Amino acid sequence: MDTIHAKKIKVRGVVQGVGFRPLVYQMALRNHLNGHVFNTSGDVTIILEGAEKDIEAFINQLKASPPPQARIESIELEEQPVEGFQQFQIRESIILENEYQLISPDIATCRLCIEDIFNPSDRRYCYPFTNCTNCGPRFTIMEDMPYDRRNTAMGKFNMCPQCRAEYDNPNDRRFHAQPDACPVCGPSLQLVDPSGNIVPGDAPLSLSADLLRQGKILAIKGLGGFLLACDATDDSAVALLRQRKRRRSKPFAIMTASLDEIEIYCHISESERNLLVSSQAPIVLLRRRARSSSLSPLIAPNTIYLGVMLPYTPLHHLLLKQIGRPLVMTSGNISEEPIAAENGEALQRLSGIADYFLMHNRDICSRYDDSVIMAVNNRMQMVRRARGFAPYPIRLGYDSAGVLACGAEVKNSFCMTRGRHAFLSQHIGDLENLETLEHLKDTISLYKKIFHIEPEIIAYDMHPDYLSTGYALDLIRSAGLNGVPVQHHHAHIASCMADNGVTGPVIGVAFDGTGYGEDGAIWGGEFLLADYSGFKRLAHFEYVSMPGGKAAIERPYRMALSYLFRIFGEEAFNLALPFLKGIDRGEMALIKQQIERKINTPYTSSCGRLFDAVSALLNIIKESDYEGQAAVEMESIADEAIDITYPFELMEKDGIRIVSFDNMFRAMTSDIMFETPASFIAGRFHATIADVILTICRELVRETDISTVALSGGVFQNRMLLEKTVKRLESENMTVLIHCNVPANDGGIALGQAVIANSKYLL
Ligand code: ZN
Ligand code: ZN
Ligand code: FE
């Protein structure tokens, strides 16, 4: 007989709501161990008694094959006195004051549940709310911690005896699956018209499929809000959706029934395939095949990329199968408002858009958009971070202070830190209306509650007019908290460093559209020497006028004229350039006046505005309908193979390097006059920017002896630019940091603000 030993094991990470305890139970039985397992508000605790070799085997098995959706962060072992347990049990949860748990994001429907809903003899056949411990809603049904059914949106549904039996059986796939439900006891679907009247019929799903096939627009309640859907092969349905949603050209995403179907429309690399079929099931930006498709061209006009996702709830699987063609799936909102989540709210806000509403009676506790990802050099790069990822934290290498970082303005998200975790929120939206600000406040309250964080330090963007800044200043004043203003581009670089687990210092290249500079100008073409504690501006693009301020962002030709006017003076307006023909003479005179008299005309070093100017000069775009459109459409026509560059100059002013693009614009102008193809000029422009980065970084590396370069800011969502830049920098042995888990755009800013604020208070 072996001697009996006892051990206590504490497992931290995402270990609740993912089938952890049943797995532990089965492993204990397999290894002839007694004791028990229970959740606390900080970890999963396991007490084991048995032979030493059996305990060891148990630990090895746990490390080697945890439940598929668990993410183990640490396993702590402790000796225990032997108590002589006679069996292994799953015990009640214990609430520990002031402890916190990581929370699982929502998980796409697993293979076994898909089998259930398509199996005519299963009791969940065609049931759109099927889930198990390996899949289904998590974060979006959570009202409070611990993650028990009564603290979720499922609390109001009483389990039927059959579901109860599954829920209580440690050998069942649905053991303690909090959202467990069936057609007898769980949520149900309803199809209603915009007045809220129920459409008669006992099969709302088939009815919906019929309506979609007829070209109708449906608002479909999903995990984190309503999505607007229409037949992706029907031009007039897509056109109608664009018109009603007031979205002229910003690309829509589509959902298809299978990978094979995506292959018809897009090229898929190995890493893209893995992302598509992952349990996060995000929208993946894929390169579209040249024509050959039945998809409406109105889905993503003038871009080579198409956002595609696979079904991620049973409802989607059933609907896509019935309808037999791809669907446009886009957030249920008008332009940039938050996604509609409640039934009544959806009816009110989306009644002018949707012809019908496919809704259900399971409440949504937090708005949660679809995540968007692309693969660059076979590595994932987050574009919009929400479903499947938030609120999973970014790990910090130190114990943090209680910080709330409020983010920027467009693509806002916030970040709270506690322990070694930075909880970057899901995508909140553009803070340009009060609805989005309310959404921000609600979500902050939720995170404070579920992670037990009471922030003492508030970080915010230096821009005085951002709603997020106003909100931060109110908090600081009313609660007497410490405030840390953070420069926008410093935050971008710090975000990229934290995303890569690097503390610096680094040479940071921050290229974006707009960020408030320390001198009051609009920055956006910046080279910084940075670490978390501070930064020094070492180089930037030359300041140019932005005639009309916001008008120059909406109408990129204003930026083109700004560059031409500084080079050619009055003559600029009479050059033989096709793009000038589309501009009203009166507006030209106004632009000239605005630049000369500096009326509503700030200075900017923005790289985004430079892309706007070139795109307009090439007559690719006249007015911009969404952020980055000018650059997106230019990248789509640019010839990637072109590697020659345009001339540019480096100057120096007060010890700071300044990049001037005047000679580039001269050369480009003559290229256009000689009718050089736009694809060639655009390709050459991309190569030029990559060369500018290389040239400056080479000099800065020599001077500072720092050879790590961090690339951040929305401009680096341009794949052609990013790939050309990384290739050049790496060829000269620089270490290049690019984003992965956190968006390069302003959606990642809050993480940077949070680590900067932490460094200020932890020193
Ligand atoms: Zn499942
Ligand atoms: Zn049931
Ligand atoms: Fe930015």
Coordinates of C-alpha atoms in Angstrom, one line a residue, residues 189-639:
L189 CA -37.6 33.0 -30.8
Q190 CA -40.2 35.4 -32.1
L191 CA -40.6 37.2 -35.4
V192 CA -42.2 40.6 -35.2
D193 CA -42.9 43.5 -37.5
P194 CA -41.5 47.0 -36.8
S195 CA -44.7 47.8 -34.8
G196 CA -43.9 45.0 -32.5
N197 CA -46.7 42.7 -33.7
I198 CA -45.9 39.0 -33.8
V199 CA -45.8 37.5 -37.3
P200 CA -48.1 34.5 -37.1
G201 CA -46.6 31.0 -37.7
D202 CA -44.9 28.4 -35.6
A203 CA -41.5 28.5 -37.3
P204 CA -40.0 32.0 -37.0
L205 CA -36.7 30.7 -38.3
S206 CA -38.1 29.4 -41.6
L207 CA -40.2 32.5 -42.0
S208 CA -37.1 34.6 -41.5
A209 CA -35.2 32.6 -44.1
D210 CA -38.1 33.1 -46.6
L211 CA -38.2 36.9 -45.9
L212 CA -34.4 37.2 -46.4
R213 CA -34.6 35.3 -49.7
Q214 CA -37.3 37.8 -50.8
G215 CA -34.8 40.6 -50.3
K216 CA -36.1 41.8 -46.9
I217 CA -33.8 43.3 -44.2
L218 CA -34.0 41.6 -40.9
A219 CA -32.7 42.7 -37.5
I220 CA -31.5 39.5 -35.8
K221 CA -30.8 39.4 -32.0
G222 CA -27.5 37.7 -31.4
L223 CA -25.1 37.4 -28.5
G224 CA -24.1 41.1 -27.9
G225 CA -26.8 42.9 -29.8
F226 CA -28.9 43.0 -33.0
L227 CA -27.3 42.5 -36.3
L228 CA -28.8 43.7 -39.5
A229 CA -29.0 41.0 -42.2
C230 CA -29.8 40.8 -45.8
D231 CA -29.2 38.5 -48.8
A232 CA -25.5 39.2 -49.8
T233 CA -26.2 38.2 -53.4
D234 CA -29.1 40.6 -53.8
D235 CA -27.9 44.1 -55.1
S236 CA -31.2 45.9 -54.3
A237 CA -31.3 44.5 -50.8
V238 CA -27.8 45.6 -50.1
A239 CA -28.4 49.0 -51.6
L240 CA -31.5 49.4 -49.5
L241 CA -29.6 48.5 -46.4
R242 CA -26.9 51.1 -47.2
Q243 CA -29.5 53.7 -47.8
R244 CA -31.5 53.0 -44.6
K245 CA -28.4 52.6 -42.4
R246 CA -26.9 55.8 -43.8
R247 CA -23.7 54.1 -44.8
R248 CA -22.6 55.0 -48.3
S249 CA -19.5 52.9 -48.8
K250 CA -18.0 51.5 -45.5
P251 CA -17.6 47.8 -46.2
F252 CA -20.2 45.3 -44.7
A253 CA -19.1 41.9 -43.4
I254 CA -20.7 38.7 -44.6
M255 CA -21.5 35.4 -42.9
T256 CA -21.4 32.2 -44.9
A257 CA -22.4 28.6 -43.9
S258 CA -19.0 27.0 -44.4
L259 CA -15.3 27.5 -45.1
D260 CA -15.8 25.9 -48.5
E261 CA -18.2 28.7 -49.4
I262 CA -15.7 31.4 -48.3
E263 CA -13.2 29.8 -50.6
I264 CA -15.4 30.7 -53.5
Y265 CA -15.1 34.4 -52.7
C266 CA -11.8 34.8 -51.0
H267 CA -8.2 33.5 -50.7
I268 CA -7.6 31.9 -47.3
S269 CA -4.2 31.3 -45.8
E270 CA -3.5 28.7 -43.2
S271 CA -3.5 31.3 -40.4
E272 CA -6.7 32.9 -41.7
R273 CA -8.4 29.5 -41.8
N274 CA -7.4 29.0 -38.2
L275 CA -8.9 32.3 -37.2
L276 CA -12.1 31.7 -39.0
V277 CA -12.8 28.3 -37.4
S278 CA -11.5 29.3 -33.9
S279 CA -13.8 29.4 -31.0
Q280 CA -13.7 33.2 -31.2
A281 CA -15.0 33.0 -34.8
P282 CA -14.2 36.7 -35.6
I283 CA -14.7 38.6 -38.8
V284 CA -11.5 38.0 -40.8
L285 CA -10.5 40.5 -43.4
L286 CA -9.6 38.3 -46.4
R287 CA -8.3 39.1 -49.8
R288 CA -11.1 38.8 -52.3
R289 CA -10.8 36.7 -55.5
A290 CA -10.9 38.8 -58.6
R291 CA -14.6 38.8 -59.8
S292 CA -16.0 35.2 -60.1
S293 CA -18.6 35.8 -57.5
S294 CA -22.3 36.1 -57.0
L295 CA -21.8 38.5 -54.1
S296 CA -23.2 42.0 -54.6
P297 CA -20.4 44.5 -55.5
L298 CA -22.1 46.9 -53.1
I299 CA -20.9 44.9 -50.0
A300 CA -17.4 46.3 -50.0
P301 CA -16.9 48.7 -52.9
N302 CA -13.4 49.7 -54.0
T303 CA -11.5 47.5 -51.7
I304 CA -9.7 44.2 -52.3
Y305 CA -10.6 43.0 -48.8
L306 CA -13.8 41.4 -47.6
G307 CA -14.8 40.8 -43.9
V308 CA -16.1 37.3 -43.5
M309 CA -17.2 35.2 -40.6
L310 CA -18.6 31.8 -40.0
P311 CA -21.8 31.2 -37.9
Y312 CA -21.1 31.4 -34.2
T313 CA -24.5 30.7 -32.6
P314 CA -26.9 27.8 -33.3
L315 CA -29.4 30.4 -34.6
H316 CA -26.9 31.4 -37.3
H317 CA -26.1 27.8 -38.2
L318 CA -29.8 27.0 -38.6
L319 CA -30.6 30.2 -40.5
L320 CA -27.6 30.0 -42.9
K321 CA -28.4 26.3 -43.6
Q322 CA -32.0 27.2 -44.4
I323 CA -31.4 30.1 -46.6
G324 CA -28.5 28.5 -48.5
R325 CA -26.7 31.7 -49.5
P326 CA -24.4 34.2 -47.7
L327 CA -25.8 37.0 -45.7
V328 CA -24.6 40.5 -45.1
M329 CA -24.3 40.9 -41.3
T330 CA -23.7 44.3 -39.9
S331 CA -24.2 46.0 -36.5
G332 CA -27.7 47.0 -35.7
N333 CA -27.3 50.7 -35.5
I334 CA -27.5 53.9 -37.6
S335 CA -24.1 55.1 -38.6
E336 CA -21.9 55.2 -35.5
E337 CA -24.3 54.7 -32.6
P338 CA -23.9 51.8 -30.3
I339 CA -25.3 48.4 -31.3
A340 CA -28.9 48.0 -30.2
A341 CA -29.3 45.3 -27.5
E342 CA -32.7 45.3 -25.9
N343 CA -35.9 44.2 -27.8
G344 CA -37.8 47.4 -27.2
E345 CA -34.7 49.5 -27.9
A346 CA -34.1 47.7 -31.2
L347 CA -37.7 48.2 -32.3
Q348 CA -37.4 51.9 -31.6
R349 CA -34.0 52.5 -33.0
L350 CA -34.0 50.1 -36.0
S351 CA -37.6 50.4 -37.1
G352 CA -36.6 52.6 -40.0
I353 CA -34.0 50.1 -41.2
A354 CA -35.3 46.5 -40.6
D355 CA -38.5 45.1 -42.2
Y356 CA -38.7 42.4 -39.5
F357 CA -37.1 41.6 -36.2
L358 CA -36.1 38.1 -35.2
M359 CA -35.8 38.4 -31.5
H360 CA -35.7 36.3 -28.3
N361 CA -36.3 36.6 -24.6
R362 CA -32.8 36.1 -23.3
D363 CA -31.5 39.5 -22.2
I364 CA -28.1 40.9 -23.3
C365 CA -26.1 42.2 -20.3
S366 CA -23.4 44.0 -22.3
R367 CA -23.3 45.2 -25.8
Y368 CA -20.7 43.2 -27.7
D369 CA -19.8 43.7 -31.4
D370 CA -18.2 41.2 -33.7
S371 CA -14.4 41.3 -33.5
V372 CA -12.5 42.0 -36.6
I373 CA -9.0 40.6 -37.3
M374 CA -6.6 40.3 -40.1
A375 CA -3.5 38.1 -40.6
V376 CA -0.3 39.9 -41.4
N377 CA 2.8 37.8 -42.2
N378 CA 0.8 34.8 -40.7
R379 CA 0.3 36.6 -37.4
M380 CA -3.0 37.9 -36.2
Q381 CA -3.6 41.6 -35.9
M382 CA -6.7 42.8 -34.1
V383 CA -8.7 45.5 -35.8
R384 CA -11.8 45.6 -33.6
R385 CA -11.6 43.8 -30.3
A386 CA -14.9 42.6 -28.8
R387 CA -16.7 39.2 -29.1
G388 CA -14.6 36.2 -28.2
F389 CA -11.7 38.3 -26.8
A390 CA -13.0 40.9 -24.3
P391 CA -12.9 40.9 -21.3
Y392 CA -9.9 38.5 -21.4
P393 CA -7.1 40.7 -20.0
I394 CA -3.6 41.6 -21.4
R395 CA -1.0 40.3 -18.9
L396 CA 1.3 42.8 -17.3
G397 CA 4.7 42.0 -16.0
Y398 CA 4.1 43.7 -12.6
D399 CA 1.5 44.3 -10.0
S400 CA -0.5 47.2 -11.2
A401 CA -2.4 50.0 -9.4
G402 CA -6.1 50.6 -9.8
V403 CA -6.2 52.6 -13.0
L404 CA -9.1 53.5 -15.3
A405 CA -7.9 54.7 -18.7
C406 CA -10.7 56.3 -20.6
G407 CA -9.4 55.9 -24.2
A408 CA -9.6 58.3 -27.1
E409 CA -12.6 59.3 -29.2
V410 CA -13.2 57.2 -32.3
K411 CA -13.2 53.4 -31.8
N412 CA -13.2 54.1 -28.1
S413 CA -12.5 51.3 -25.6
F414 CA -11.4 51.7 -22.0
C415 CA -8.9 49.8 -19.8
M416 CA -8.8 49.0 -16.1
T417 CA -5.8 47.4 -14.3
R418 CA -5.7 45.2 -11.3
G419 CA -3.1 42.8 -10.2
R420 CA -1.1 41.6 -13.2
H421 CA -4.0 42.2 -15.5
A422 CA -5.1 45.0 -17.9
F423 CA -8.7 44.6 -18.7
L424 CA -9.1 46.2 -22.1
S425 CA -12.9 46.6 -22.7
Q426 CA -14.7 45.5 -25.7
H427 CA -15.0 48.0 -28.6
I428 CA -17.4 50.8 -27.4
G429 CA -17.7 52.9 -30.5
D430 CA -17.2 56.5 -31.7
L431 CA -17.7 58.8 -28.8
E432 CA -19.4 61.4 -30.9
N433 CA -22.9 61.1 -29.4
L434 CA -24.4 60.7 -26.0
E435 CA -25.6 57.2 -26.6
T436 CA -22.1 56.0 -27.0
L437 CA -21.0 57.9 -23.9
E438 CA -23.8 56.2 -22.0
H439 CA -22.6 52.8 -23.3
L440 CA -19.1 53.7 -22.1
K441 CA -20.3 54.6 -18.6
D442 CA -22.5 51.4 -18.3
T443 CA -19.7 49.2 -19.4
I444 CA -17.2 50.8 -17.0
S445 CA -19.7 50.2 -14.2
L446 CA -20.0 46.5 -15.2
Y447 CA -16.2 46.0 -15.2
K448 CA -15.9 47.7 -11.8
K449 CA -18.5 45.3 -10.5
I450 CA -17.4 42.0 -12.0
F451 CA -13.6 42.5 -11.5
H452 CA -14.0 44.3 -8.1
I453 CA -11.9 47.3 -9.2
E454 CA -12.3 50.7 -7.6
P455 CA -10.0 52.9 -9.7
E456 CA -7.9 55.5 -7.9
I457 CA -6.1 56.8 -11.0
I458 CA -7.8 58.1 -14.1
A459 CA -5.8 58.3 -17.3
Y460 CA -7.1 60.2 -20.3
D461 CA -6.1 61.7 -23.7
M462 CA -4.7 65.3 -23.7
H463 CA -7.3 66.4 -26.3
P464 CA -9.4 68.9 -24.5
D465 CA -12.5 68.3 -26.6
Y466 CA -12.8 64.5 -26.4
L467 CA -16.0 63.3 -24.6
S468 CA -13.7 60.7 -22.9
T469 CA -11.5 63.5 -21.6
G470 CA -14.5 65.4 -20.2
Y471 CA -15.8 62.2 -18.6
A472 CA -12.4 61.6 -17.0
L473 CA -12.1 65.2 -15.7
D474 CA -15.5 64.9 -14.1
L475 CA -14.6 61.7 -12.4
I476 CA -11.3 63.2 -11.1
R477 CA -13.1 66.3 -9.8
S478 CA -16.1 64.7 -8.3
A479 CA -14.3 61.7 -6.6
G480 CA -11.0 63.5 -5.8
L481 CA -9.0 61.0 -7.9
N482 CA -5.5 61.3 -9.4
G483 CA -5.5 62.3 -13.1
V484 CA -2.9 61.4 -15.6
P485 CA -3.1 63.2 -19.0
V486 CA -1.4 61.1 -21.7
Q487 CA -0.2 62.3 -25.1
H488 CA -2.1 60.3 -27.9
H489 CA 1.0 59.0 -29.7
H490 CA 2.8 58.1 -26.6
A491 CA -0.2 56.0 -25.7
H492 CA -0.1 54.3 -29.1
I493 CA 3.5 53.3 -28.6
A494 CA 3.0 52.2 -25.0
S495 CA 0.1 50.1 -26.1
C496 CA 2.2 48.3 -28.7
M497 CA 4.9 47.7 -26.1
A498 CA 2.4 46.3 -23.6
D499 CA 0.9 44.2 -26.4
N500 CA 4.3 42.7 -26.9
G501 CA 5.2 42.5 -23.2
V502 CA 8.1 44.9 -23.7
T503 CA 9.0 47.7 -21.3
G504 CA 11.3 49.7 -23.5
P505 CA 12.8 52.0 -24.3
V506 CA 11.9 51.8 -27.9
I507 CA 11.9 53.9 -31.0
G508 CA 8.2 54.4 -31.6
V509 CA 6.7 55.1 -35.0
A510 CA 3.2 56.4 -34.4
F511 CA 1.3 57.1 -37.7
D512 CA -2.4 57.9 -37.5
G513 CA -5.0 60.4 -38.6
T514 CA -5.4 62.7 -35.6
G515 CA -3.9 63.1 -32.1
Y516 CA -3.5 66.1 -30.0
G517 CA 0.1 67.3 -29.7
E518 CA 1.9 68.9 -26.8
D519 CA 2.2 72.1 -28.9
G520 CA -1.5 72.1 -29.7
A521 CA -1.0 71.0 -33.4
I522 CA -2.5 67.8 -34.7
W523 CA 0.2 65.2 -34.7
G524 CA 0.2 61.9 -36.6
G525 CA 3.5 61.3 -38.3
E526 CA 5.7 60.8 -35.2
F527 CA 8.9 59.2 -34.3
L528 CA 9.3 59.0 -30.5
L529 CA 11.9 57.7 -28.1
A530 CA 9.6 56.2 -25.6
D531 CA 9.1 54.0 -22.6
Y532 CA 6.2 53.9 -20.1
S533 CA 7.5 56.8 -18.1
G534 CA 7.8 59.3 -20.9
F535 CA 8.8 60.1 -24.4
K536 CA 10.8 62.5 -26.5
R537 CA 9.7 63.6 -30.0
L538 CA 12.7 62.9 -32.2
A539 CA 11.3 63.3 -35.7
H540 CA 8.0 64.1 -37.4
F541 CA 6.4 65.0 -40.7
E542 CA 6.5 68.6 -41.7
Y543 CA 3.5 70.6 -40.5
V544 CA 1.0 71.5 -43.3
S545 CA -2.3 73.3 -43.3
M546 CA -5.6 71.5 -42.8
P547 CA -7.9 73.9 -44.5
G548 CA -11.3 73.9 -42.8
G549 CA -10.2 71.5 -40.0
K550 CA -12.8 68.8 -39.9
A551 CA -13.8 69.6 -43.5
A552 CA -10.3 68.6 -44.6
I553 CA -10.8 65.2 -43.1
E554 CA -14.2 64.7 -44.8
R555 CA -13.0 66.0 -48.1
P556 CA -9.4 64.7 -48.8
Y557 CA -9.0 66.9 -51.9
R558 CA -8.6 69.8 -49.4
M559 CA -5.4 68.2 -48.2
A560 CA -4.2 67.6 -51.7
L561 CA -4.7 71.3 -52.4
S562 CA -3.0 72.2 -49.2
Y563 CA 0.2 70.4 -50.3
L564 CA 0.0 71.7 -53.8
F565 CA -0.6 75.3 -52.7
R566 CA 2.5 75.4 -50.5
I567 CA 4.6 74.1 -53.4
F568 CA 3.1 75.9 -56.4
G569 CA 1.2 78.8 -54.9
E570 CA -1.7 80.2 -57.0
E571 CA -0.6 78.0 -59.9
A572 CA -1.8 74.9 -58.0
F573 CA -5.4 75.6 -58.9
N574 CA -4.7 75.7 -62.6
L575 CA -2.6 72.6 -62.9
A576 CA -3.7 70.0 -65.5
L577 CA -4.7 67.5 -62.9
P578 CA -7.9 65.5 -63.3
F579 CA -8.9 65.7 -59.6
L580 CA -9.1 69.5 -59.8
K581 CA -12.0 69.3 -62.3
G582 CA -14.3 67.9 -59.7
I583 CA -13.8 70.8 -57.3
D584 CA -16.1 73.8 -57.3
R585 CA -14.2 77.1 -58.1
G586 CA -15.8 78.8 -55.2
E587 CA -14.6 76.2 -52.7
M588 CA -11.1 76.5 -54.2
A589 CA -11.1 80.2 -53.5
L590 CA -12.3 79.5 -50.0
I591 CA -9.6 76.9 -49.4
K592 CA -7.0 79.4 -50.6
Q593 CA -8.4 82.0 -48.2
Q594 CA -8.5 79.6 -45.3
I595 CA -4.8 78.6 -45.8
E596 CA -3.6 82.2 -46.3
R597 CA -5.5 83.7 -43.4
K598 CA -5.2 80.6 -41.2
I599 CA -9.0 80.6 -40.7
N600 CA -10.1 77.4 -39.1
T601 CA -7.0 75.9 -40.4
P602 CA -4.8 74.0 -37.9
Y603 CA -1.4 72.6 -38.6
T604 CA -0.9 68.9 -38.8
S605 CA 2.0 66.4 -39.1
S606 CA -0.6 63.6 -39.7
C607 CA 0.4 60.6 -41.8
G608 CA -3.3 59.8 -42.3
R609 CA -3.8 63.2 -43.9
L610 CA -0.8 62.6 -46.2
F611 CA -2.5 59.4 -47.4
D612 CA -5.7 61.4 -47.9
A613 CA -3.9 64.0 -50.0
V614 CA -2.2 61.4 -52.3
S615 CA -5.4 59.4 -52.7
A616 CA -7.3 62.6 -53.7
L617 CA -4.5 63.7 -56.0
L618 CA -4.7 60.3 -57.8
N619 CA -8.5 61.0 -58.1
I620 CA -9.2 57.8 -56.2
I621 CA -11.5 59.5 -53.7
K622 CA -13.3 62.8 -53.4
E623 CA -15.2 62.6 -50.2
S624 CA -14.5 60.3 -47.3
D625 CA -17.4 58.3 -45.9
Y626 CA -15.5 56.5 -43.2
E627 CA -12.2 56.8 -41.3
G628 CA -9.3 55.6 -43.5
Q629 CA -11.3 55.2 -46.7
A630 CA -8.9 57.2 -48.8
A631 CA -6.0 55.0 -47.7
V632 CA -8.0 51.7 -48.0
E633 CA -9.0 52.4 -51.6
M634 CA -5.5 53.5 -52.5
E635 CA -4.0 50.4 -51.0
S636 CA -6.5 48.4 -53.1
I637 CA -5.2 49.7 -56.4
A638 CA -1.5 50.1 -55.5
D639 CA 1.0 47.8 -57.3

